[in-house]
mmCIF file of C-alpha atoms in Angstrom:
data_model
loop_
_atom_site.group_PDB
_atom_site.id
_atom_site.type_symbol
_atom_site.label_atom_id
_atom_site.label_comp_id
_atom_site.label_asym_id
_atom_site.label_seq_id
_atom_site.Cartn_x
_atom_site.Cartn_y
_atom_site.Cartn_z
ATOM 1 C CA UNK A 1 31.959 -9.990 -14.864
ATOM 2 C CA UNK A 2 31.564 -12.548 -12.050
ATOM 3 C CA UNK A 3 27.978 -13.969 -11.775
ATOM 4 C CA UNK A 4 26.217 -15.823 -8.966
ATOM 5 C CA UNK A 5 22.999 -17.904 -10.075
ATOM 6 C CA UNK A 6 20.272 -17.506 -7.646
ATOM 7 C CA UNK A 7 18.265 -20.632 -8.763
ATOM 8 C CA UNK A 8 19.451 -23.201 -11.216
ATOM 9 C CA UNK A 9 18.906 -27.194 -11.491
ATOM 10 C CA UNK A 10 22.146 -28.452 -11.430
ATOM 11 C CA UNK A 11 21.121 -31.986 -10.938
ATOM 12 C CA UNK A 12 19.659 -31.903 -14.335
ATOM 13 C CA UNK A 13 22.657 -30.467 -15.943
ATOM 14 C CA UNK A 14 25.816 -31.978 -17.314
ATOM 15 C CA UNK A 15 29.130 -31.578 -16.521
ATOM 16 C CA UNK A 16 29.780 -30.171 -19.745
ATOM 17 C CA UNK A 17 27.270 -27.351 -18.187
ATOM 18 C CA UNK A 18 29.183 -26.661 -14.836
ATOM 19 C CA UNK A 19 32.083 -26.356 -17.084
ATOM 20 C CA UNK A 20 29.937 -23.455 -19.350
ATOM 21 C CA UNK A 21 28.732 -21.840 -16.072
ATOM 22 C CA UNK A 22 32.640 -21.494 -15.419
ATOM 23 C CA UNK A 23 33.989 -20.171 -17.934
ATOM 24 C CA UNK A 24 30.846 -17.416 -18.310
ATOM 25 C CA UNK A 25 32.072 -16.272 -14.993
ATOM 26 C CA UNK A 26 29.664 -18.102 -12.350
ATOM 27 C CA UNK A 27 31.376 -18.146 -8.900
ATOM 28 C CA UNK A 28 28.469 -19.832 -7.237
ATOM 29 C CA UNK A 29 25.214 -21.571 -7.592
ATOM 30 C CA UNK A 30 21.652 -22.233 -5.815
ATOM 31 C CA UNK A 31 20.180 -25.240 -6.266
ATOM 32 C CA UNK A 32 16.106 -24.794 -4.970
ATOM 33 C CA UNK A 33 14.352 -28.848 -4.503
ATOM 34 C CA UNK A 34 12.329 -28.802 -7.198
ATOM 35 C CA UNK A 35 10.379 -31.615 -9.145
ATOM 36 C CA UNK A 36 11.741 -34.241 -10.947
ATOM 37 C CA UNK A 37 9.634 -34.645 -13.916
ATOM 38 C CA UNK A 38 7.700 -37.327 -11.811
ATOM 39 C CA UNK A 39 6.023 -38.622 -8.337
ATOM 40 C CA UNK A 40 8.891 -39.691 -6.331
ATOM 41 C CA UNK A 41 8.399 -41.807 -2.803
ATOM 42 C CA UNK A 42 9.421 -40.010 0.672
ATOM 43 C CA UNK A 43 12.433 -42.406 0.366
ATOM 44 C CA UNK A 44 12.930 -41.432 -2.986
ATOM 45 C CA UNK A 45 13.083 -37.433 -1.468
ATOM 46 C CA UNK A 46 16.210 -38.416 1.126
ATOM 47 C CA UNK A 47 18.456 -39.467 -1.733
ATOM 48 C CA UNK A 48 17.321 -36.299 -3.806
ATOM 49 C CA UNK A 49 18.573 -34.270 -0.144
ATOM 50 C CA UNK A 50 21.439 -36.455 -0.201
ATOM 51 C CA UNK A 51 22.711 -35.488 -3.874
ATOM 52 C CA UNK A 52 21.833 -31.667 -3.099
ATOM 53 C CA UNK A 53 24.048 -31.604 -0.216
ATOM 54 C CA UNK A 54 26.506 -34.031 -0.842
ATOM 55 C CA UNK A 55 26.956 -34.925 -5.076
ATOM 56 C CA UNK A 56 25.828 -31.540 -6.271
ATOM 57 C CA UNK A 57 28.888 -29.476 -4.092
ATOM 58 C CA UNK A 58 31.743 -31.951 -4.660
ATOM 59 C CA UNK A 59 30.804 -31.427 -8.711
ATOM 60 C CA UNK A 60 30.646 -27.784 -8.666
ATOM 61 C CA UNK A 61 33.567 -27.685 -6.750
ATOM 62 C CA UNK A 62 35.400 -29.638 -9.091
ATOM 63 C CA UNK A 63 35.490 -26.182 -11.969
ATOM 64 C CA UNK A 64 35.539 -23.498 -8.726
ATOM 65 C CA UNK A 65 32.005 -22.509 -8.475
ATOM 66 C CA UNK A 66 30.320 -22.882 -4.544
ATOM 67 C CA UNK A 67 27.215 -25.077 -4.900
ATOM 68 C CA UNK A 68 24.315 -24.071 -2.289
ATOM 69 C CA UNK A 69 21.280 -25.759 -2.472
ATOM 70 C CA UNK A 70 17.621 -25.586 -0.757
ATOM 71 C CA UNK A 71 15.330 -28.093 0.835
ATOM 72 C CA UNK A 72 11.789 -28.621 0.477
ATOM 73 C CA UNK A 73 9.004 -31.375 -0.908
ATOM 74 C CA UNK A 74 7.545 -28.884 -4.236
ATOM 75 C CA UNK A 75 4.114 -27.827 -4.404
ATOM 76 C CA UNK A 76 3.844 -30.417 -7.183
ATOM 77 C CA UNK A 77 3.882 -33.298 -5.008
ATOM 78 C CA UNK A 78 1.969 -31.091 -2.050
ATOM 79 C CA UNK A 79 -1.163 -33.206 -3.281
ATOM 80 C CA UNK A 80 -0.598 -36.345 -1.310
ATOM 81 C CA UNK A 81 -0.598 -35.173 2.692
ATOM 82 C CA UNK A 82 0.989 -38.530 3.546
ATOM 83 C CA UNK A 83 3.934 -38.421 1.563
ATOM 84 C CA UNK A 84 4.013 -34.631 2.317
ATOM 85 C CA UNK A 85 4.148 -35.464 6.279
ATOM 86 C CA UNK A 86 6.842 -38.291 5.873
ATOM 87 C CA UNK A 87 9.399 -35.748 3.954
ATOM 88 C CA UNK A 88 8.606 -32.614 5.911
ATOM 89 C CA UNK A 89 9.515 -34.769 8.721
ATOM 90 C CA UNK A 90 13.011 -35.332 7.237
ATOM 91 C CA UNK A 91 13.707 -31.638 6.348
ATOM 92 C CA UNK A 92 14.957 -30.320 9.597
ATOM 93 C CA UNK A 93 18.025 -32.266 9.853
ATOM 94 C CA UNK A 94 19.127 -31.188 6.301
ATOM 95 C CA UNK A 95 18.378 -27.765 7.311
ATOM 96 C CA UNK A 96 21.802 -27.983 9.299
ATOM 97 C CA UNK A 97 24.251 -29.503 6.201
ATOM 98 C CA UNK A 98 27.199 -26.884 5.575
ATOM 99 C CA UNK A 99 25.433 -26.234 2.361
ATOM 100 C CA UNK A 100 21.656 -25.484 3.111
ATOM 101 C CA UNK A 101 20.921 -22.164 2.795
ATOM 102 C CA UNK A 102 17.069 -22.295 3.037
ATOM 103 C CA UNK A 103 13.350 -24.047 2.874
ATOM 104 C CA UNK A 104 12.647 -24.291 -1.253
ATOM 105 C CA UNK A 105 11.425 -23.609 -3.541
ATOM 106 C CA UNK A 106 8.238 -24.331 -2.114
ATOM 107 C CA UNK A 107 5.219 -22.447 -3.336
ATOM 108 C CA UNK A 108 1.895 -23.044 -4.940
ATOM 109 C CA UNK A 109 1.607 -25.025 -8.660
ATOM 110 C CA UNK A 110 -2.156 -25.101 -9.262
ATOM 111 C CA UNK A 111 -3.706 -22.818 -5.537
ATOM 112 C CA UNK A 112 -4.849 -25.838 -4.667
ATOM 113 C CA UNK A 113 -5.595 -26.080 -0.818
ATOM 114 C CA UNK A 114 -3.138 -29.344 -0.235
ATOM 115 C CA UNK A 115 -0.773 -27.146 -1.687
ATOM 116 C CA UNK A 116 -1.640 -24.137 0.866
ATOM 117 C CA UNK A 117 -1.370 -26.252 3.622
ATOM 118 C CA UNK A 118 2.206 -27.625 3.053
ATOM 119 C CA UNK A 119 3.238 -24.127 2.193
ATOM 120 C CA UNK A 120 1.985 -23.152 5.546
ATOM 121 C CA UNK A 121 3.818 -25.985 7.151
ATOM 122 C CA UNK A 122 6.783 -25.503 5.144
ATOM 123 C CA UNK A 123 6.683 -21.693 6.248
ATOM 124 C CA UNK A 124 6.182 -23.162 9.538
ATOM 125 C CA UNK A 125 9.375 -25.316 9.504
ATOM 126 C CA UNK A 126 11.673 -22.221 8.348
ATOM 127 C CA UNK A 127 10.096 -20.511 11.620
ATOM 128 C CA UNK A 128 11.134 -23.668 13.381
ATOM 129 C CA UNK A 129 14.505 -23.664 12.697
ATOM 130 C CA UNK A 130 15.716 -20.113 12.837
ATOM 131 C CA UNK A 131 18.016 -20.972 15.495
ATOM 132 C CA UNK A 132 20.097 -21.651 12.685
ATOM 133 C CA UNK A 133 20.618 -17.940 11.457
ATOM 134 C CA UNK A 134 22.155 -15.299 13.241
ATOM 135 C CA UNK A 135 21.493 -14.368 16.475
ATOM 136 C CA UNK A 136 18.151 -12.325 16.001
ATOM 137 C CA UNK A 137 16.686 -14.231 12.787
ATOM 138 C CA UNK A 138 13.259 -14.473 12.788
ATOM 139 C CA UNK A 139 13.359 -17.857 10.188
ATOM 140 C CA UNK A 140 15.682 -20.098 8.238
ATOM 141 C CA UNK A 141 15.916 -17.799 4.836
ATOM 142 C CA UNK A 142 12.442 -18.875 2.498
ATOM 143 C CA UNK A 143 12.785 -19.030 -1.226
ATOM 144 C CA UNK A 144 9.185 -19.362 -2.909
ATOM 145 C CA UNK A 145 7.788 -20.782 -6.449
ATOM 146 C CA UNK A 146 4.948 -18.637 -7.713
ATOM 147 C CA UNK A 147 2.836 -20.642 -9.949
ATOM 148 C CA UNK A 148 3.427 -20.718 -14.098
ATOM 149 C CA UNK A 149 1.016 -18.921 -16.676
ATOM 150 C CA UNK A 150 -2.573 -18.559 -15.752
ATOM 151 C CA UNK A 151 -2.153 -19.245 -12.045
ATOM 152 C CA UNK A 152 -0.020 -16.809 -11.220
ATOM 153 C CA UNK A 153 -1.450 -14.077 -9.726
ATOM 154 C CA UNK A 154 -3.782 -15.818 -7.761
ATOM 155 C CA UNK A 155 -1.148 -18.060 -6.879
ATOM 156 C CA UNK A 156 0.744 -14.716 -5.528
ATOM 157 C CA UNK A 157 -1.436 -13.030 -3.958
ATOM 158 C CA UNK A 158 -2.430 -16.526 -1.861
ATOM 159 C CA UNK A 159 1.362 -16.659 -1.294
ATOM 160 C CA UNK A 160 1.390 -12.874 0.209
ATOM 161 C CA UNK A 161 -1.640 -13.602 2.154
ATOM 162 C CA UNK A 162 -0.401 -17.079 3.864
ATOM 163 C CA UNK A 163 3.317 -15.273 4.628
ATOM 164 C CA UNK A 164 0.981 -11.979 6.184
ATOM 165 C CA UNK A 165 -1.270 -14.742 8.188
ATOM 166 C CA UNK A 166 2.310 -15.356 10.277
ATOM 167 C CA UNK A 167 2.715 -11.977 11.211
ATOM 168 C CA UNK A 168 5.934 -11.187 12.633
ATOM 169 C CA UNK A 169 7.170 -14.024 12.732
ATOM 170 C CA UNK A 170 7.974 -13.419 9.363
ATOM 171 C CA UNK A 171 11.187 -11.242 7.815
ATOM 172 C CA UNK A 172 10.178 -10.044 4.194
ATOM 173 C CA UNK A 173 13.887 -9.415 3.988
ATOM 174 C CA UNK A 174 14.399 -13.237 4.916
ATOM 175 C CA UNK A 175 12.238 -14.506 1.713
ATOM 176 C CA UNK A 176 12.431 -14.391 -1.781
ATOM 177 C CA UNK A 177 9.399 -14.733 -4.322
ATOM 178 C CA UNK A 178 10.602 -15.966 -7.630
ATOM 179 C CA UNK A 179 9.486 -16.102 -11.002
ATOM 180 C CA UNK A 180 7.809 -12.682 -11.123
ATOM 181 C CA UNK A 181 6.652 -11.049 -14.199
ATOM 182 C CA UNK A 182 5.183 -7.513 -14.677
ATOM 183 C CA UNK A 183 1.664 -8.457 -13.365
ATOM 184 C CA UNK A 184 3.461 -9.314 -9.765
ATOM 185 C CA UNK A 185 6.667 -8.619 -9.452
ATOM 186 C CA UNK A 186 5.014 -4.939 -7.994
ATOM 187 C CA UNK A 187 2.955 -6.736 -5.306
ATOM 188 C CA UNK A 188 5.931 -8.695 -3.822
ATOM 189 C CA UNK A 189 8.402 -5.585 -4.074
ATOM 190 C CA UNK A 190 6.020 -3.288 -2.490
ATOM 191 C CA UNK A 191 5.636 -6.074 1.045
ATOM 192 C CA UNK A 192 9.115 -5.742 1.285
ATOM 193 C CA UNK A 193 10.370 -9.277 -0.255
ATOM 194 C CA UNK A 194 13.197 -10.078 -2.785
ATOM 195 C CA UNK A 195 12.117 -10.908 -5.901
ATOM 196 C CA UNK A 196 13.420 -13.294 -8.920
ATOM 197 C CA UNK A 197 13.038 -13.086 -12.091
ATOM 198 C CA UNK A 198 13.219 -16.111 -14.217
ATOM 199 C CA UNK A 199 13.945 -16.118 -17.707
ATOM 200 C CA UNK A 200 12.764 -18.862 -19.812
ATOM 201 C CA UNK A 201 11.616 -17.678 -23.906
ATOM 202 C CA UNK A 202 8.072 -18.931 -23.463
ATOM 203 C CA UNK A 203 6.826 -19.428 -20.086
ATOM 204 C CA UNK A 204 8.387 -16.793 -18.154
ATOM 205 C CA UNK A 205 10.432 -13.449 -18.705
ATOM 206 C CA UNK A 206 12.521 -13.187 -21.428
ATOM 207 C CA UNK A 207 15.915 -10.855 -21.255
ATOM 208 C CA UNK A 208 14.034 -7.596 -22.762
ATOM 209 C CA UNK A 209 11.124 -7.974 -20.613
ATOM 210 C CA UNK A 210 13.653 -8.580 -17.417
ATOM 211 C CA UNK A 211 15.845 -5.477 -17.907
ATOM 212 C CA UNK A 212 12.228 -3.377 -18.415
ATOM 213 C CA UNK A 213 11.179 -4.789 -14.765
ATOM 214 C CA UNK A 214 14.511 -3.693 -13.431
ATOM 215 C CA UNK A 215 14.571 -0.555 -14.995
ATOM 216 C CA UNK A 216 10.685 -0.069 -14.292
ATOM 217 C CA UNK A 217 10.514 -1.418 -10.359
ATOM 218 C CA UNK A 218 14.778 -0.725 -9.824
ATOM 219 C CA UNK A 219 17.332 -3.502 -9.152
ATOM 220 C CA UNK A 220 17.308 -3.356 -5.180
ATOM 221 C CA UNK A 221 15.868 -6.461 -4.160
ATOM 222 C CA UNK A 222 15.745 -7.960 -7.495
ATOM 223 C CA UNK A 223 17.910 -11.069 -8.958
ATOM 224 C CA UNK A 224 17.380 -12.789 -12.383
ATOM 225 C CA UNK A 225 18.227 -16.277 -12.667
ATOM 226 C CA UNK A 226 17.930 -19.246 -15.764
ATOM 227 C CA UNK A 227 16.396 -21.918 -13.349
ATOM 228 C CA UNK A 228 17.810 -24.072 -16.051
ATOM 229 C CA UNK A 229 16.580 -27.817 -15.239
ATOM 230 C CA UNK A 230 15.300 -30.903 -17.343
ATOM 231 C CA UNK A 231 13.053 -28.465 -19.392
ATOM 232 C CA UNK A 232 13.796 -26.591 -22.571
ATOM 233 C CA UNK A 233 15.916 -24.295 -20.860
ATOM 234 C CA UNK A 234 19.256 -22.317 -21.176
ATOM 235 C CA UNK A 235 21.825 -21.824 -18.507
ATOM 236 C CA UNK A 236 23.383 -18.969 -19.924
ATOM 237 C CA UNK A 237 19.645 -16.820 -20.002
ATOM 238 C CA UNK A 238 21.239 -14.959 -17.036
ATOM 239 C CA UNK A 239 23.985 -13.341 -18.849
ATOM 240 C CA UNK A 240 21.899 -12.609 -21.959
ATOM 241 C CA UNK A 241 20.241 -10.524 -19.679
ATOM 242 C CA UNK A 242 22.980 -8.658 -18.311
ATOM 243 C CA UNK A 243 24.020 -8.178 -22.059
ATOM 244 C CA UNK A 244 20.747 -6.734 -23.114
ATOM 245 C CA UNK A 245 21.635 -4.647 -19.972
ATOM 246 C CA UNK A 246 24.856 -3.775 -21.138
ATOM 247 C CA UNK A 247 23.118 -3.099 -24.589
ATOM 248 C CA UNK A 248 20.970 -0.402 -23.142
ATOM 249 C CA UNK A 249 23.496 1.761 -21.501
ATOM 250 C CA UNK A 250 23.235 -0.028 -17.906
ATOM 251 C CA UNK A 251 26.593 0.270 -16.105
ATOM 252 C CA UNK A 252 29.024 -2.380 -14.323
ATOM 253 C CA UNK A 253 28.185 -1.316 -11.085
ATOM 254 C CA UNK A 254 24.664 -1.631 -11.871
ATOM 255 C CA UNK A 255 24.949 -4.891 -13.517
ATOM 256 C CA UNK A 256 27.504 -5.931 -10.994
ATOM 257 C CA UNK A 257 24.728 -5.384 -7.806
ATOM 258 C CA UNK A 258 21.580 -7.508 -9.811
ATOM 259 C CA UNK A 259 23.812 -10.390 -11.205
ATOM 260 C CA UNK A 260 26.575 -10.617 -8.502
ATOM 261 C CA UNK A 261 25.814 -8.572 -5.159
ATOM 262 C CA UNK A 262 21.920 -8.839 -5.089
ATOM 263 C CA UNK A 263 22.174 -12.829 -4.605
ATOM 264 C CA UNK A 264 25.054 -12.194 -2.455
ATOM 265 C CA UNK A 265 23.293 -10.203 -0.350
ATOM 266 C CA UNK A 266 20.350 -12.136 0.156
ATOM 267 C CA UNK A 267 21.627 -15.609 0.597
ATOM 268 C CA UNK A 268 24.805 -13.980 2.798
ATOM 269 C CA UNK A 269 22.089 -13.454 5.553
ATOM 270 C CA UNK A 270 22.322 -17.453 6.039
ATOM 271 C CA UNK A 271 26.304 -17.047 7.110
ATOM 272 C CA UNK A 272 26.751 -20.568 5.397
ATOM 273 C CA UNK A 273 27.258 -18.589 2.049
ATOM 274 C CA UNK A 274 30.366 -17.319 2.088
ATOM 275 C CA UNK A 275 30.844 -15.512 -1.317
ATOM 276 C CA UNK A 276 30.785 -11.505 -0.423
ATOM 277 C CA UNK A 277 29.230 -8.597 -3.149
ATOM 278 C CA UNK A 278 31.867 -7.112 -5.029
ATOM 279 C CA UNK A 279 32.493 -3.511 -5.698
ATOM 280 C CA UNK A 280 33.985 -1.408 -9.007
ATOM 281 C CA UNK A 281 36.664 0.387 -8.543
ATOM 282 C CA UNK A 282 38.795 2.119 -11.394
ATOM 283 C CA UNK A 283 42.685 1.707 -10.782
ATOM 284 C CA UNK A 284 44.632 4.013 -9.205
ATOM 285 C CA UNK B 1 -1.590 -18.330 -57.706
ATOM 286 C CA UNK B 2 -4.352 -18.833 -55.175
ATOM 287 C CA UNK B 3 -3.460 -19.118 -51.185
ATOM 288 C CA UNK B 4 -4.647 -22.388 -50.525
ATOM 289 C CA UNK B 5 -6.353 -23.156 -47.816
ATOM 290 C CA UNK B 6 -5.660 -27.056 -46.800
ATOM 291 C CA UNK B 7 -4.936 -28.276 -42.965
ATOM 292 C CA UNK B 8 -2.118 -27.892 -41.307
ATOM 293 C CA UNK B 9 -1.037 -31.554 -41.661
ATOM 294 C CA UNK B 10 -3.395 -33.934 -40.199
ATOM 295 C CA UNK B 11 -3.809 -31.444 -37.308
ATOM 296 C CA UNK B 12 -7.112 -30.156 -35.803
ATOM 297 C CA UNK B 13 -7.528 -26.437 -34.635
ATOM 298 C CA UNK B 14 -7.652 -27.779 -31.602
ATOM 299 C CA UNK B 15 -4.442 -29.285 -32.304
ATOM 300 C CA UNK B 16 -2.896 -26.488 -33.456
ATOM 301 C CA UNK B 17 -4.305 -23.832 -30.682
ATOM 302 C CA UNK B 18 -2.576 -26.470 -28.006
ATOM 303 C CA UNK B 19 0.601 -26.087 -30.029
ATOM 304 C CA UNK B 20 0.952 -22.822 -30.367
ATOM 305 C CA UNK B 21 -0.908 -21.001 -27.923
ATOM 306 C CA UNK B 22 2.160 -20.722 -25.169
ATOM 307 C CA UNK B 23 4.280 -19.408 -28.251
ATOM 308 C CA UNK B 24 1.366 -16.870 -29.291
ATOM 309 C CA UNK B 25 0.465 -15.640 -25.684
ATOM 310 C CA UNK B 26 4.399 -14.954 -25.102
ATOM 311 C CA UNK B 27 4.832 -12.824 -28.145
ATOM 312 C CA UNK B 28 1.978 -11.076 -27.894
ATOM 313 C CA UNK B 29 3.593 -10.293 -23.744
ATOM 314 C CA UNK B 30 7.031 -9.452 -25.806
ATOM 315 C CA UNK B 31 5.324 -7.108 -28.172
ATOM 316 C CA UNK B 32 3.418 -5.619 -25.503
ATOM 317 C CA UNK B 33 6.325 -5.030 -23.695
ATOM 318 C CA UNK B 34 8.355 -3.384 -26.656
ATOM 319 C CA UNK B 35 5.855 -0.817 -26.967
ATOM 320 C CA UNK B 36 5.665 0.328 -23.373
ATOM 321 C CA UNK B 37 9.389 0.455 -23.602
ATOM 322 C CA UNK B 38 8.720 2.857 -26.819
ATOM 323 C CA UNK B 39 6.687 5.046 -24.226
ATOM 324 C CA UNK B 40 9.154 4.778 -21.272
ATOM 325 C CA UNK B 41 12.239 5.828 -23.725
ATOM 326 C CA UNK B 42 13.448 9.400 -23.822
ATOM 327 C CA UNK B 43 11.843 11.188 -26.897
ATOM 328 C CA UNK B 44 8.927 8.581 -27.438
ATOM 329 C CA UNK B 45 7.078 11.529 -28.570
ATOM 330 C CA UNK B 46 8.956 12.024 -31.325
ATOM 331 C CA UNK B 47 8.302 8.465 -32.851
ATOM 332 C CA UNK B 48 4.633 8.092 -32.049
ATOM 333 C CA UNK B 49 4.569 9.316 -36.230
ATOM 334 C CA UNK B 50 7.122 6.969 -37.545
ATOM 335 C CA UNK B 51 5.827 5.030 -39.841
ATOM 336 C CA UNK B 52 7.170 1.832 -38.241
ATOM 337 C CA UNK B 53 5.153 1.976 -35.188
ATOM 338 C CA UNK B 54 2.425 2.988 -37.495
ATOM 339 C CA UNK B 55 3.230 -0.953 -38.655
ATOM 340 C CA UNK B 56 2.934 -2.237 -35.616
ATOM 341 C CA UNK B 57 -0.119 -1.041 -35.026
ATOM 342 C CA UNK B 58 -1.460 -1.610 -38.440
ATOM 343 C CA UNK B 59 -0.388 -4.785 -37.710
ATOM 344 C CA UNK B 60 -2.775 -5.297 -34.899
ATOM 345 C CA UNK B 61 -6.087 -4.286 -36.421
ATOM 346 C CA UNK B 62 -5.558 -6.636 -39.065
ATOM 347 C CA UNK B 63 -4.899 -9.596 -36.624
ATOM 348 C CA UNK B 64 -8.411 -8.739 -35.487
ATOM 349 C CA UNK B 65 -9.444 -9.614 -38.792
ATOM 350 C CA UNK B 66 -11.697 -12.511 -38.918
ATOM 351 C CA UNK B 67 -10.708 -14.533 -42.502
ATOM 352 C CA UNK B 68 -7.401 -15.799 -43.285
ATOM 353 C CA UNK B 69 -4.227 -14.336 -45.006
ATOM 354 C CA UNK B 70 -3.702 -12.626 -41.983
ATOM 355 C CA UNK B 71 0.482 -13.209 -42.143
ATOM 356 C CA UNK B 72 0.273 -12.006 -46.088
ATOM 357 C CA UNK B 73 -1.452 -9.085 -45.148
ATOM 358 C CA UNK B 74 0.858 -8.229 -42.116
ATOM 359 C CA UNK B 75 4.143 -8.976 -44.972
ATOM 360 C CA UNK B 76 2.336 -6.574 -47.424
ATOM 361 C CA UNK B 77 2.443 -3.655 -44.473
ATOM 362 C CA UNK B 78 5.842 -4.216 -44.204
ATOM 363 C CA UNK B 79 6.699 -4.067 -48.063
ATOM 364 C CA UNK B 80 7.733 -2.001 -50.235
ATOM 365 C CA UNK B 81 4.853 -0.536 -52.582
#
């Protein structure tokens, strides 16, 4: 079983865990810009780019797995509008690095309206720069943070409402809303976005819960990753879900489109990502 | 001999309902989620008698209750009489 993982950390991870992914079957990562367990500086934010898009690939590379990784300041540190304008300003030329699929993870953390507005400039910025996709793209592809716990399904539904404030200038098809759960995983499916679904023990979706969502709201549009960073987290969370998949009956081609050709699919609309779904075929 | 009834540690209930209330809340979302998969699965008709869902939701009333021994109790459901 070959796996892609739609959002993972990798700069918090060891070698030892690009070695794991491997060997589990992962033929290619995305890395979203998340936070780093503190404030950083805009400066700080250029050499964060620069090990996305330059350290991050050359150490995947090194056990065969395609590193892809997105760009973005994180609703965490959307507070200060200052430091938000300085790195904003510095996105657009990473936008263009071989590797840069996308604007993310950006998002909302606590609804606050600092954090609305850089969204909104953020979204504004992926409008900016489609250019960059193929001919026809509306936007640079979007990948979006829902808040944690309490926040969100307010967070959500402020997310939904911002993206329907653009109008068409927005693709549905061109953004995916991670970190669903089974209060709002229905609202994004039903605009016509991907969703992901995250699986972390406590704070998130666990493997049981995720196969119920696909099983409940079907695996089109749907990927599950680990997001696996600095946190108690575990990388391999994506393939316990496919085996509490497998455990339930769920075939290869089924488990083969949400853990393989789903991600494909979606990030293959950026033509930088270059790893094509797979199909099942029985031999001849 | 007699439950007792001491702190946990030298923590607070306030203490204690910051550390475990993430763990709680996500069980409670797990066992939530087990039972509607109960309901969703072919034949969930046919187990809405057996006695181990009866346990679960035994179970549930008597986390309502409002004095403690509330994990004894649950263990004494699931036990042999």
């Amino acid at each position: 079983m070959f796996f892609i993982d739609p959002h993972i950390h990798m700069v918090s991870r060891t070698m030892a865990d690009y070695e794991m992914l491997a060997l589990s079957g992962v033929v290619a990562v995305s890395e979203p810009a998340f936070w780093a367990g503190f404030d950083r500086s805009p400066a700080g934010f250029v050499d964060y780019f620069r090990q996305l898009t330059e350290f991050e690939p050359r150490r995947a590379a090194q056990f065969g797995i395609q590193h892809y990784s997105w760009i973005c300041l994180n609703p965490k540190e959307a507070e200060d509008l200052g430091k938000a304008r300085e790195v904003l300003a510095e996105i657009p030329k990473f936008l263009s690095c071989p590797s840069v699929l996308g604007i993310g993870e950006i998002g909302l953390n606590k609804n606050t309206p600092n954090e609305a507005k850089v969204f909104q400039q953020h979204v504004q910025i992926a409008i900016d720069a489609a250019s960059q996709g193929p001919p026809g793209s509306k936007h640079a592809l979007i990948l979006i943070h829902t808040p944690h716990l309490e926040d969100k399904l307010k967070g959500t539904r402020m997310i939904l409402e911002m993206l329907r404030d653009f109008g068409s200038a927005i693709d549905p098809a061109r953004v995916l809303i991670d970190h669903v759960e089974e209060h709002t995983i229905e609202l994004v499916k039903d605009a016509g976005y991907w969703a992901g679904m995250t699986i972390y023990p406590i704070s998130k979706a666990t493997p049981a819960r995720a196969v119920d969502m696909i099983e409940m709201y079907g695996p089109q549009r749907l990927c599950v990753n680990a997001a696996a960073d600095w946190g108690i987290s575990d990388p391999l969370n994506t393939h316990r879900t496919m085996l509490e998949a497998q455990r339930r009956g769920h075939q290869l081609p089924e488990l083969l489109q949400v853990f393989h050709n789903n991600p494909a699919e979606f990030f293959g609309q950026n033509p930088k990502f270059t790893v094509k779904p797979l199909t099942v075929q029985p031999a001849a | 001999m007699q439950m007792s009834q001491t702190s946990p540690g030298n923590l607070t209930a306030a203490d204690v309902l910051d550390a475990y209330f993430l763990e709680a809340r996500a069980r409670l979302i797990e066992l939530a989620a087990t039972l509607d998969r109960i309901d969703r699965a072919a034949g969930s008709q046919a187990v809405q008698s057996d006695a181990r869902l009866k346990f679960i939701h035994d179970s549930l009333q008597t986390l309502q209750r409002t004095q403690p021994g509330r994990a004894k109790a649950v263990q004494e459901l699931y036990s042999l009489k």
